[in-house]
Short mmCIF file of C-alpha atoms and ligand atoms in Angstrom, two decimals:
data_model
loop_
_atom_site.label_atom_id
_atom_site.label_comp_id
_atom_site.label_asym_id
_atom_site.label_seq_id
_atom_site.Cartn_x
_atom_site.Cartn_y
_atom_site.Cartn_z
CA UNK A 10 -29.54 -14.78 4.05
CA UNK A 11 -29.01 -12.03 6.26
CA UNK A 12 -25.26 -11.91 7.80
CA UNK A 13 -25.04 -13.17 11.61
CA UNK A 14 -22.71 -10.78 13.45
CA UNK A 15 -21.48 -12.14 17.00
CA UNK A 16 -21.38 -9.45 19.84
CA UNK A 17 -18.04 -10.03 20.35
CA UNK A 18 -15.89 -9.27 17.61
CA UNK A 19 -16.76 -5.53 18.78
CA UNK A 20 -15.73 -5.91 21.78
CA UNK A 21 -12.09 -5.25 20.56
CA UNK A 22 -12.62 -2.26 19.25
CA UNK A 23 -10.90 0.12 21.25
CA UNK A 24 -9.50 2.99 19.28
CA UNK A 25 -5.81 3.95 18.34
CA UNK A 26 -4.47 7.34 18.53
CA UNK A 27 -0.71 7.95 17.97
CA UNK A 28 1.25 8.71 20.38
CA UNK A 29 1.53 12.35 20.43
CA UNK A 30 -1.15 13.18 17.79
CA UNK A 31 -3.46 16.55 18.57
CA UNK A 32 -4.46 17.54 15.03
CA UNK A 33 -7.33 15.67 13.17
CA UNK A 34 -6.65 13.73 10.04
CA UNK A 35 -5.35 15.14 7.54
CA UNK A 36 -4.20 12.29 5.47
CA UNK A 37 -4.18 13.35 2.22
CA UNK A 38 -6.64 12.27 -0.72
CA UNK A 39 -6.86 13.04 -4.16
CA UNK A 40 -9.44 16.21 -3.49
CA UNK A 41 -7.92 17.06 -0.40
CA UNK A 42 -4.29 17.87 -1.23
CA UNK A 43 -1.12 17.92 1.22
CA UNK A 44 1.12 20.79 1.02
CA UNK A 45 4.98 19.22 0.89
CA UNK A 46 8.22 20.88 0.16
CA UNK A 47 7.99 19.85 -3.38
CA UNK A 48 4.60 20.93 -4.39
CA UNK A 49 0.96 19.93 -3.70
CA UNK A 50 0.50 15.94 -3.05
CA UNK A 51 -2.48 13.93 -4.04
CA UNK A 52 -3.21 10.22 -2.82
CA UNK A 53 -5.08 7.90 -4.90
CA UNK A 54 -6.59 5.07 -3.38
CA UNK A 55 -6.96 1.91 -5.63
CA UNK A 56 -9.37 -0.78 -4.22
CA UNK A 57 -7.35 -4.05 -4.71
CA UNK A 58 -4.32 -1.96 -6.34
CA UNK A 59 -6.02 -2.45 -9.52
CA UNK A 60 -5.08 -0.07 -12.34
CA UNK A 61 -5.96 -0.70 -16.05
CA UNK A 62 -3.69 0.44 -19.08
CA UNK A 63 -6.06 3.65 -19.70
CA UNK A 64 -5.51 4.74 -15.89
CA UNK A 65 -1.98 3.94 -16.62
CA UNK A 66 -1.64 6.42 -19.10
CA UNK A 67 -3.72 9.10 -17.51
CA UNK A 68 -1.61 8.86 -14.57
CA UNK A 69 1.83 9.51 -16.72
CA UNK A 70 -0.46 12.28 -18.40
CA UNK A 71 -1.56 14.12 -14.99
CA UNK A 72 2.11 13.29 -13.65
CA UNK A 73 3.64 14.75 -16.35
CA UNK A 74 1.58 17.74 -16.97
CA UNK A 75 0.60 18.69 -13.34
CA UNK A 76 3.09 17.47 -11.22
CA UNK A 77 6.74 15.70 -11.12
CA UNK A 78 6.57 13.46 -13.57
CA UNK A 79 6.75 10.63 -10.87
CA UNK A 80 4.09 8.23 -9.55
CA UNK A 81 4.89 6.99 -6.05
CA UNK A 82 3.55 4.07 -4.73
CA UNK A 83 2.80 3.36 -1.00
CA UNK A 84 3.09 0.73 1.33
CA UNK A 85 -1.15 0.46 1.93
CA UNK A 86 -1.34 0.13 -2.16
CA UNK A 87 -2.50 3.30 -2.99
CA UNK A 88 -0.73 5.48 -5.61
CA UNK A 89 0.87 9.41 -5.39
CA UNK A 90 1.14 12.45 -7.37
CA UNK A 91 3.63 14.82 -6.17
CA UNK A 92 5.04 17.93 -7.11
CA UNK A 93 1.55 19.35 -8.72
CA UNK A 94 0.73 22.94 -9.19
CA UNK A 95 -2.74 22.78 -9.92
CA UNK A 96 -5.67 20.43 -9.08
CA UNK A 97 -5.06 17.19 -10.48
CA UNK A 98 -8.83 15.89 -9.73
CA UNK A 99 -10.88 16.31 -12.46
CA UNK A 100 -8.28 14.57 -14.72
CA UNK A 101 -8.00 11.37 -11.72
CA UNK A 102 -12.21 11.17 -11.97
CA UNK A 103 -11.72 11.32 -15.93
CA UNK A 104 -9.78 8.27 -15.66
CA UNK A 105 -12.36 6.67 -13.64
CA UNK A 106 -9.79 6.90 -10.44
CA UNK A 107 -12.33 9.36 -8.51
CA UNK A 108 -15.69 6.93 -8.42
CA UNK A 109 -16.62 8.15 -5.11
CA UNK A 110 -16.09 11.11 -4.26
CA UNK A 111 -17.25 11.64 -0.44
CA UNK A 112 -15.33 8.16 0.29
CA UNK A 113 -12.07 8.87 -2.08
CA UNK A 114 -9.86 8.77 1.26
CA UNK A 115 -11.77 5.85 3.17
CA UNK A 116 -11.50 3.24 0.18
CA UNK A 117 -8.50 1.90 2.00
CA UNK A 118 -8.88 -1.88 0.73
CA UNK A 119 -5.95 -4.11 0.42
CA UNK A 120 -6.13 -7.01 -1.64
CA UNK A 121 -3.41 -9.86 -3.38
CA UNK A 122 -2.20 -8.78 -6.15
CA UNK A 123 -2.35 -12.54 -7.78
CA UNK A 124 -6.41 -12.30 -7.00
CA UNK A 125 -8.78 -13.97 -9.25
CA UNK A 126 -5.55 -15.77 -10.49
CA UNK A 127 -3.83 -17.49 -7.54
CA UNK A 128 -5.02 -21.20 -7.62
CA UNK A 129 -4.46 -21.38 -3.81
CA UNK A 130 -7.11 -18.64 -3.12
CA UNK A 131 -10.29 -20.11 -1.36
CA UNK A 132 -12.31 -17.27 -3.26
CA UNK A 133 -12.23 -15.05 -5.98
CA UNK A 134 -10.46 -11.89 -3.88
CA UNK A 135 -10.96 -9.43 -6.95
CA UNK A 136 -14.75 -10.46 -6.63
CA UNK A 137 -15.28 -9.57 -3.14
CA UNK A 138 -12.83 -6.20 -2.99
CA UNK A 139 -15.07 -4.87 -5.21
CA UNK A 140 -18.36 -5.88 -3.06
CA UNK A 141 -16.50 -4.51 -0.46
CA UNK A 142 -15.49 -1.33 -1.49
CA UNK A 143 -18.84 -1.14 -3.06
CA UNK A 144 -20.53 -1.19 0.48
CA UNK A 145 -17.87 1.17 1.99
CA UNK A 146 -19.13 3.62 -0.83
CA UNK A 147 -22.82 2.99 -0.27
CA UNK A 148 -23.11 3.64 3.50
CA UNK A 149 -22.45 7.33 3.82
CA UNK A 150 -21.61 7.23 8.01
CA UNK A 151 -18.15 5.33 6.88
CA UNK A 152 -17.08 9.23 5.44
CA UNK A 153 -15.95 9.74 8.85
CA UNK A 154 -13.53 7.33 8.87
CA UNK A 155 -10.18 8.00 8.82
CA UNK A 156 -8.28 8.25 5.87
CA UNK A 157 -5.83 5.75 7.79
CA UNK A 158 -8.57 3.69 8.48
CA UNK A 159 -7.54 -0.09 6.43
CA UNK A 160 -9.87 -2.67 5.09
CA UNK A 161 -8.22 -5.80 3.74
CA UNK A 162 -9.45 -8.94 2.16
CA UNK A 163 -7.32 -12.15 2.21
CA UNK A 164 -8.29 -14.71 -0.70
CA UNK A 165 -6.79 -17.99 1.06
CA UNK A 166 -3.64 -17.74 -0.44
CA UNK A 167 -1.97 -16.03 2.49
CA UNK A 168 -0.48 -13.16 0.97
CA UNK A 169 -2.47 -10.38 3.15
CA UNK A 170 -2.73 -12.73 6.41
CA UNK A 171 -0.61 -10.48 8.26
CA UNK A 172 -1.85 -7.10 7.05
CA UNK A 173 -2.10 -4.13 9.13
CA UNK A 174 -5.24 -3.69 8.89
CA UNK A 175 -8.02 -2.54 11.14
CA UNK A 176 -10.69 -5.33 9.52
CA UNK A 177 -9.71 -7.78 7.58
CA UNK A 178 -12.20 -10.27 5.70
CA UNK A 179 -10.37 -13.51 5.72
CA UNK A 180 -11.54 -16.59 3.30
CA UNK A 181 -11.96 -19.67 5.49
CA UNK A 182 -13.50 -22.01 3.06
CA UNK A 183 -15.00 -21.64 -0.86
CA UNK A 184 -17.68 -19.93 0.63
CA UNK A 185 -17.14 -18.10 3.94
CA UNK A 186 -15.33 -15.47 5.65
CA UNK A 187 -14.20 -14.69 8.70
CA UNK A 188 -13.92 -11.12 10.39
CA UNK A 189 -10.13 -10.53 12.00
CA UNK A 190 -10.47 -6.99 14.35
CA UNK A 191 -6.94 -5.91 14.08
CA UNK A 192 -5.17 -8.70 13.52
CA UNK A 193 -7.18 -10.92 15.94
CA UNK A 194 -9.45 -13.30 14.26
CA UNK A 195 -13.09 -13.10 15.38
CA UNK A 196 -16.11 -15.02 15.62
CA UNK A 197 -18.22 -13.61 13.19
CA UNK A 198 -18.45 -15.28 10.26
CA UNK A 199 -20.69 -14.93 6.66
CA UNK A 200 -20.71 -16.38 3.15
CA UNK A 201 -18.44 -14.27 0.55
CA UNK A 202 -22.14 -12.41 -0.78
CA UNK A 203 -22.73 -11.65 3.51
CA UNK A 204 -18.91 -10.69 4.55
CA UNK A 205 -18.63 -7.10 3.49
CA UNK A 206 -21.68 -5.97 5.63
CA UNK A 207 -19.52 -7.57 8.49
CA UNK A 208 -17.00 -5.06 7.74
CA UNK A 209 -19.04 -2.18 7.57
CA UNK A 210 -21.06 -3.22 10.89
CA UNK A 211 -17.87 -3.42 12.23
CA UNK A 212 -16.63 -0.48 11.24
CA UNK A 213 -19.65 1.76 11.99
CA UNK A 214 -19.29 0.08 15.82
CA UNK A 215 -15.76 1.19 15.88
CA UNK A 216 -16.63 4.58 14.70
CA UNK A 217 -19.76 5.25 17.36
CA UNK A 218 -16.71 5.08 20.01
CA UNK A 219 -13.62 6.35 18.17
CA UNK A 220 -13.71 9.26 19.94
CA UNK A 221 -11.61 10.89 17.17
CA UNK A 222 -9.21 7.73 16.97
CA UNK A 223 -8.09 7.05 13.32
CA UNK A 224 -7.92 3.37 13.91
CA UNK A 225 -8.21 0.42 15.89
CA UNK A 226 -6.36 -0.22 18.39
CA UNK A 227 -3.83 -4.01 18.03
CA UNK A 228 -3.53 -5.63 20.79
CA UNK A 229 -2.08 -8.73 19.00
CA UNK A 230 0.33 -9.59 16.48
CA UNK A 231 -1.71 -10.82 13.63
CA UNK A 232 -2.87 -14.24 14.10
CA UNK A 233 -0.44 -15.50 11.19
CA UNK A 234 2.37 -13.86 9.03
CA UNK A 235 1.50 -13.01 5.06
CA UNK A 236 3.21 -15.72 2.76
CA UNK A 237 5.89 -14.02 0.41
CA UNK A 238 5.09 -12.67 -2.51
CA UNK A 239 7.76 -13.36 -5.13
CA UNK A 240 8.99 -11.70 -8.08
CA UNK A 241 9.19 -12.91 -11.54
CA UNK A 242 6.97 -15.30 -13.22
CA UNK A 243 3.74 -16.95 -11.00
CA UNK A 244 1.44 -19.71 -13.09
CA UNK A 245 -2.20 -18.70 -13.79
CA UNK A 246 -4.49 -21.51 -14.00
CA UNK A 247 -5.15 -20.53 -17.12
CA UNK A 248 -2.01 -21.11 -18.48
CA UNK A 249 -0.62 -17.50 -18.46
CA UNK A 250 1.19 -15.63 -16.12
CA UNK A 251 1.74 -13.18 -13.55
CA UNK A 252 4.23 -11.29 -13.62
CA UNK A 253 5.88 -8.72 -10.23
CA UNK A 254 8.08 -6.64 -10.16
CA UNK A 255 9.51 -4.32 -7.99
CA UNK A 256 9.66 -0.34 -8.71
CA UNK A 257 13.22 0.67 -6.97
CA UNK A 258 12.13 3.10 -4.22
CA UNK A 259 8.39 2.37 -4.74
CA UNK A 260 8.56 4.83 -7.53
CA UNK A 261 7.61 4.66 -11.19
CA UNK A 262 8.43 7.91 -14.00
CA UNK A 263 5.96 8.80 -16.82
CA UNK A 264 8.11 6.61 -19.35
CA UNK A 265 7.65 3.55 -16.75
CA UNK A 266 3.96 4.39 -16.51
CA UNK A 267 3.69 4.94 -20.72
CA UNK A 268 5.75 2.06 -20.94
CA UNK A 269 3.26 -0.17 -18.51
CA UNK A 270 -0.23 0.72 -20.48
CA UNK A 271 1.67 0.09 -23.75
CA UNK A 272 1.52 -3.65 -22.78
CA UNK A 273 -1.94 -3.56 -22.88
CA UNK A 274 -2.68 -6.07 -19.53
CA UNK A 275 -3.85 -5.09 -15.68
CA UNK A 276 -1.50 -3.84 -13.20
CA UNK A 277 -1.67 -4.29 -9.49
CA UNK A 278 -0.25 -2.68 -7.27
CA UNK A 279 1.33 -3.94 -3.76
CA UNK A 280 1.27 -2.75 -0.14
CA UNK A 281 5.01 -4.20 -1.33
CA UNK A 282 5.87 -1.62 -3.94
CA UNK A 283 6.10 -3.96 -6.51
CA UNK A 284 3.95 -3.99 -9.57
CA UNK A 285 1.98 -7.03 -10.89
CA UNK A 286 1.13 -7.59 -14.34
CA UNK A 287 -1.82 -10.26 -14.68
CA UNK A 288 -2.83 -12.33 -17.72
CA UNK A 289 0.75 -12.04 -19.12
CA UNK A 290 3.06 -13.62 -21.58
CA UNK A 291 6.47 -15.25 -20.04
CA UNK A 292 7.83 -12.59 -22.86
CA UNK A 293 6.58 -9.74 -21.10
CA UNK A 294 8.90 -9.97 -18.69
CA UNK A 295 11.45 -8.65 -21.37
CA UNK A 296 9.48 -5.15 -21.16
CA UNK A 297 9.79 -4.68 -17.80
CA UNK A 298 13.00 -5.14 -17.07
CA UNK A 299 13.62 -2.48 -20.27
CA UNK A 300 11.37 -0.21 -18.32
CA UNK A 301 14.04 -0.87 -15.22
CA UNK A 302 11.91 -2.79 -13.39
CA UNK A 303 12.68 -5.70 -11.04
CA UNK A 304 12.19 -9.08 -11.76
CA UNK A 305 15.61 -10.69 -9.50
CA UNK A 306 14.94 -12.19 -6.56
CA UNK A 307 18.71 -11.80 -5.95
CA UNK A 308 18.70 -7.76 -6.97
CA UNK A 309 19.93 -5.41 -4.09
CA UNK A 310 16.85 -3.06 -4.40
CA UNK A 311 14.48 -6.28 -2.72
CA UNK A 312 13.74 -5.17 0.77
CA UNK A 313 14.98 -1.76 0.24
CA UNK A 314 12.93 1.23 0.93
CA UNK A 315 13.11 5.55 1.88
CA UNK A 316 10.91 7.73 2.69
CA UNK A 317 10.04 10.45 0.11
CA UNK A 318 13.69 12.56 1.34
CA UNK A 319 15.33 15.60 0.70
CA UNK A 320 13.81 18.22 -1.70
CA UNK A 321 10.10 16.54 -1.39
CA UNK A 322 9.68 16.29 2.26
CA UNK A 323 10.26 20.02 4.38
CA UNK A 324 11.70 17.92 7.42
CA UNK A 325 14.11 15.95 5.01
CA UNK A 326 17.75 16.21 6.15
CA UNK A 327 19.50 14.21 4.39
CA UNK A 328 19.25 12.81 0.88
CA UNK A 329 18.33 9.40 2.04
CA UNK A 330 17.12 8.09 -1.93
CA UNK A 331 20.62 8.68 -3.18
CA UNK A 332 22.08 6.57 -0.25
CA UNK A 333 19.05 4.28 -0.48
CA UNK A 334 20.35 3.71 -4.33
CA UNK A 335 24.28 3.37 -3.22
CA UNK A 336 22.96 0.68 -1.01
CA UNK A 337 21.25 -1.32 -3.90
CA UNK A 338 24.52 -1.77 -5.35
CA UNK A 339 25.84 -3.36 -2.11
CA UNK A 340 23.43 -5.48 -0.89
CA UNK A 341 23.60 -8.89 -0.99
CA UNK A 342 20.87 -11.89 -1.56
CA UNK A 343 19.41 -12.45 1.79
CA UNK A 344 20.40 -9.15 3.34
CA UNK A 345 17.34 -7.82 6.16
CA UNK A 346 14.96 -5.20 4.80
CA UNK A 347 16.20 -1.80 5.09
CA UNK A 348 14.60 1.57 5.87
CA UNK A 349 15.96 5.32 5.03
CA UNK A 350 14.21 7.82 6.96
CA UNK A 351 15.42 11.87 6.59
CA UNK A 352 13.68 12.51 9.53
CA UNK A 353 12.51 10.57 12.94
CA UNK A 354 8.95 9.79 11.82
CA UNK A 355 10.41 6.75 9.46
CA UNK A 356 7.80 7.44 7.10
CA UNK A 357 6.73 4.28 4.65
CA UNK A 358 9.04 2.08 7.17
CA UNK A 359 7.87 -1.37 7.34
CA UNK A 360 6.33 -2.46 10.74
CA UNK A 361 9.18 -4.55 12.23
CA UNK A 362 12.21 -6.84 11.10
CA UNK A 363 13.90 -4.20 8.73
CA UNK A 364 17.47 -2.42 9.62
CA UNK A 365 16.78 1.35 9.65
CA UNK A 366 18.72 3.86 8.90
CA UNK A 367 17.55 7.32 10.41
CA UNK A 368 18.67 11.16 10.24
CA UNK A 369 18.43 12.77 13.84
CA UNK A 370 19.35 15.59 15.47
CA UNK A 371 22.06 13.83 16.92
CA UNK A 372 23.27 12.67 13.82
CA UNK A 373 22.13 9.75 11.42
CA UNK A 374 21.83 6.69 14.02
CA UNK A 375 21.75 3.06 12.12
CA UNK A 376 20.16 -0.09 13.47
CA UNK A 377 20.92 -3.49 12.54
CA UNK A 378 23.33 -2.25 9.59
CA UNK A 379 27.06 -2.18 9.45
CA UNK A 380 28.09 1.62 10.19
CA UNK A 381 30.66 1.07 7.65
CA UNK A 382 27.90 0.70 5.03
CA UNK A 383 26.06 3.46 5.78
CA UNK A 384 29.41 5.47 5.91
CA UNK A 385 30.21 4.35 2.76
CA UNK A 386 25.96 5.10 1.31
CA UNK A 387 25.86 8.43 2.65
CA UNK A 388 29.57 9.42 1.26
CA UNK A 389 28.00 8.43 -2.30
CA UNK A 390 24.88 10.48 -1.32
CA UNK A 391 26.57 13.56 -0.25
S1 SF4 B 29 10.50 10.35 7.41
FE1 SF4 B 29 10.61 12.56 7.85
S2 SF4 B 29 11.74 13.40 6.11
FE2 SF4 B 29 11.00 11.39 5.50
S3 SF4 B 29 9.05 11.78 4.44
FE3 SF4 B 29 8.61 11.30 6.61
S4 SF4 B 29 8.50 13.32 7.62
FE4 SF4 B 29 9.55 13.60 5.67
#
């Protein structure tokens, strides 16, 4: 049965420009490269974070022989090679990375990384990221999108609820989906097999009166907040486990990356910066706190984050990962999120809640965190 699409739900569409913005998008891709301080960049977007041991190891083998030797993951799920000196794309498609090629920067689709294994899910979420980024990649108009542009698809466990994303396809019941327009739930609705032609609709509506605008503009908070997603062990069903951790910094090294395929099981990544590995033993968790992984609720690094920083970024000023690092041996259980920016922009900072820690002309200004502390960070960093 065709999909019924209600009028409405387009008619909060209006597009969002940043403040300030006069270039076109340029958000980087894994064909069309960003030139930073440290070398060429390539983004790879993963539908649903999903990354199998194979892509694993071609990653490590691309990072390693092309670029830093460093995989960096990013808060809309998606992974990054940095530092490369040639053209990293013909070994991404080779690893199956690169399936469409016209859409690589416009398969923006967050998804829980517990999907297809999170008994309070309404709907298999693994099932219908892939029909969605399927119909993304079959309707040739949604190249124009933005490569800012973010699709998300919420499961019923909560985890994605409060995404920022431009359309979200929310599980209502075992069998149908809702439409939320930028955090504002809608009134279209469809079965799971219907929902991602909502999405597209919606998003070739939104893109016959962008105007040039990247994304849609919020006029709401989102409608409800995402539950947490923990670290350490989470049940399966099916007896196994799940297993998340978090990468320190949102960054993983070849040996982390070697070290991940070597155990054989799916990875997911997290708009989080944590890594997921699904159909696990408990013992598993062993290897990846050997790989220096976390797994501790309790650890410092939790709710810690820095943009990429001096050396990688040209505006960097200030080495904010080293401080970042000084600061994971501070913190304490509990402790608000924190953000190191080198620079105004706050790049990778997380929307709201988090103390931030910012280099400025006028100096490095700190919000919500003891001065002392970042006195004491930065004299560690310096
Ligand atoms: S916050 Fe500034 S220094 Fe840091 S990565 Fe962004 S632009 Fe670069």
């Amino acid at each position: 049965m065709e999909p019924t699409v209600h009028a409405v739900v387009f008619d909060d569409l209006a597009p969002r420009r940043p403040a300030g913005a006069t270039e076109g998008d340029r958000c980087p891709g894994a064909l069309r490269l960003h030139q930073a301080a440290d070398g060429w960049l390539a983004r790879i977007r993963i539908p649903g974070g999903r990354l199998t041991p194979t892509q694993l190891a071609a990653l490590a083998d691309v990072a390693t022989a092309q670029g830093n030797g460093l995989l960096d993951l990013t808060s809309r799920a998606n992974v990054q090679l940095r530092g490369l000196r040639g053209d990293p794309s013909a070994a991404i498609a080779a690893a199956g990375l690169l399936p469409a090629p016209a859409h690589e920067r416009v398969r923006n689709v967050l998804a829980s990384p517990l999907a297809g294994r999170d008994p309070r899910a309404l709907l298999d979420g693994v099932r219908l990221t892939a029909a969605l980024d399927a119909a993304i990649c079959a309707d040739p108009a949604l190249t124009a999108l933005s490569g800012r542009f973010q699709f998300a698809v919420e499961d019923g466990s909560g985890l994605l609820a409060g995404a920022d994303a431009d359309l979200l396809l929310e599980a209502v019941g075992r069998d149908e989906v809702r439409l939320v327009t930028a955090g504002v739930p809608g009134e279209a609705r469809a079965d799971e097999a219907g929902a991602p032609a909502l999405a597209v609709a919606a998003a070739r509506t939104f893109l016959a009166g962008a105007d040039g605008a990247w994304r849609i503009a919020r006029t709401a908070a989102p409608s409800a907040p995402s539950a947490p997603l923990e670290l350490g062990p989470f049940a399966q069903p099916d007896g196994r486990v799940a297993l998340t951790a978090l990468a320190p910094l949102g960054r993983l090294d070849a040996q982390q990356l070697r070290g991940l395929a070597a155990l054989g099981r799916e990875l997911r990544v997290s708009p989080w910066r944590t890594v997921t590995l699904v159909d696990a033993d408990a013992g598993d968790a062993t290897a990846l706190r050997a790989l220096g992984l976390i797994l501790d609720a309790d650890s410092g690094w939790r709710g810690l984050t820095a943009c990429a920083g001096l050396g990688a970024c040209p505006r960097a000023r200030l080495d904010v990962r080293a401080a970042a690092a000084a600061r994971a041996r501070r913190r304490s259980p509990g402790d608000p999120a924190e953000h190191w920016s080198a620079c105004p922009r706050r790049c990778g900072a997380p929307r709201a809640g988090a103390a931030t820690v910012t280099w400025t002309t006028d100096g490095v200004r700190s919000e919500g965190l003891d001065p002392g502390a970042v006195r004491a960070a930065l004299e560690v960093a310096a």
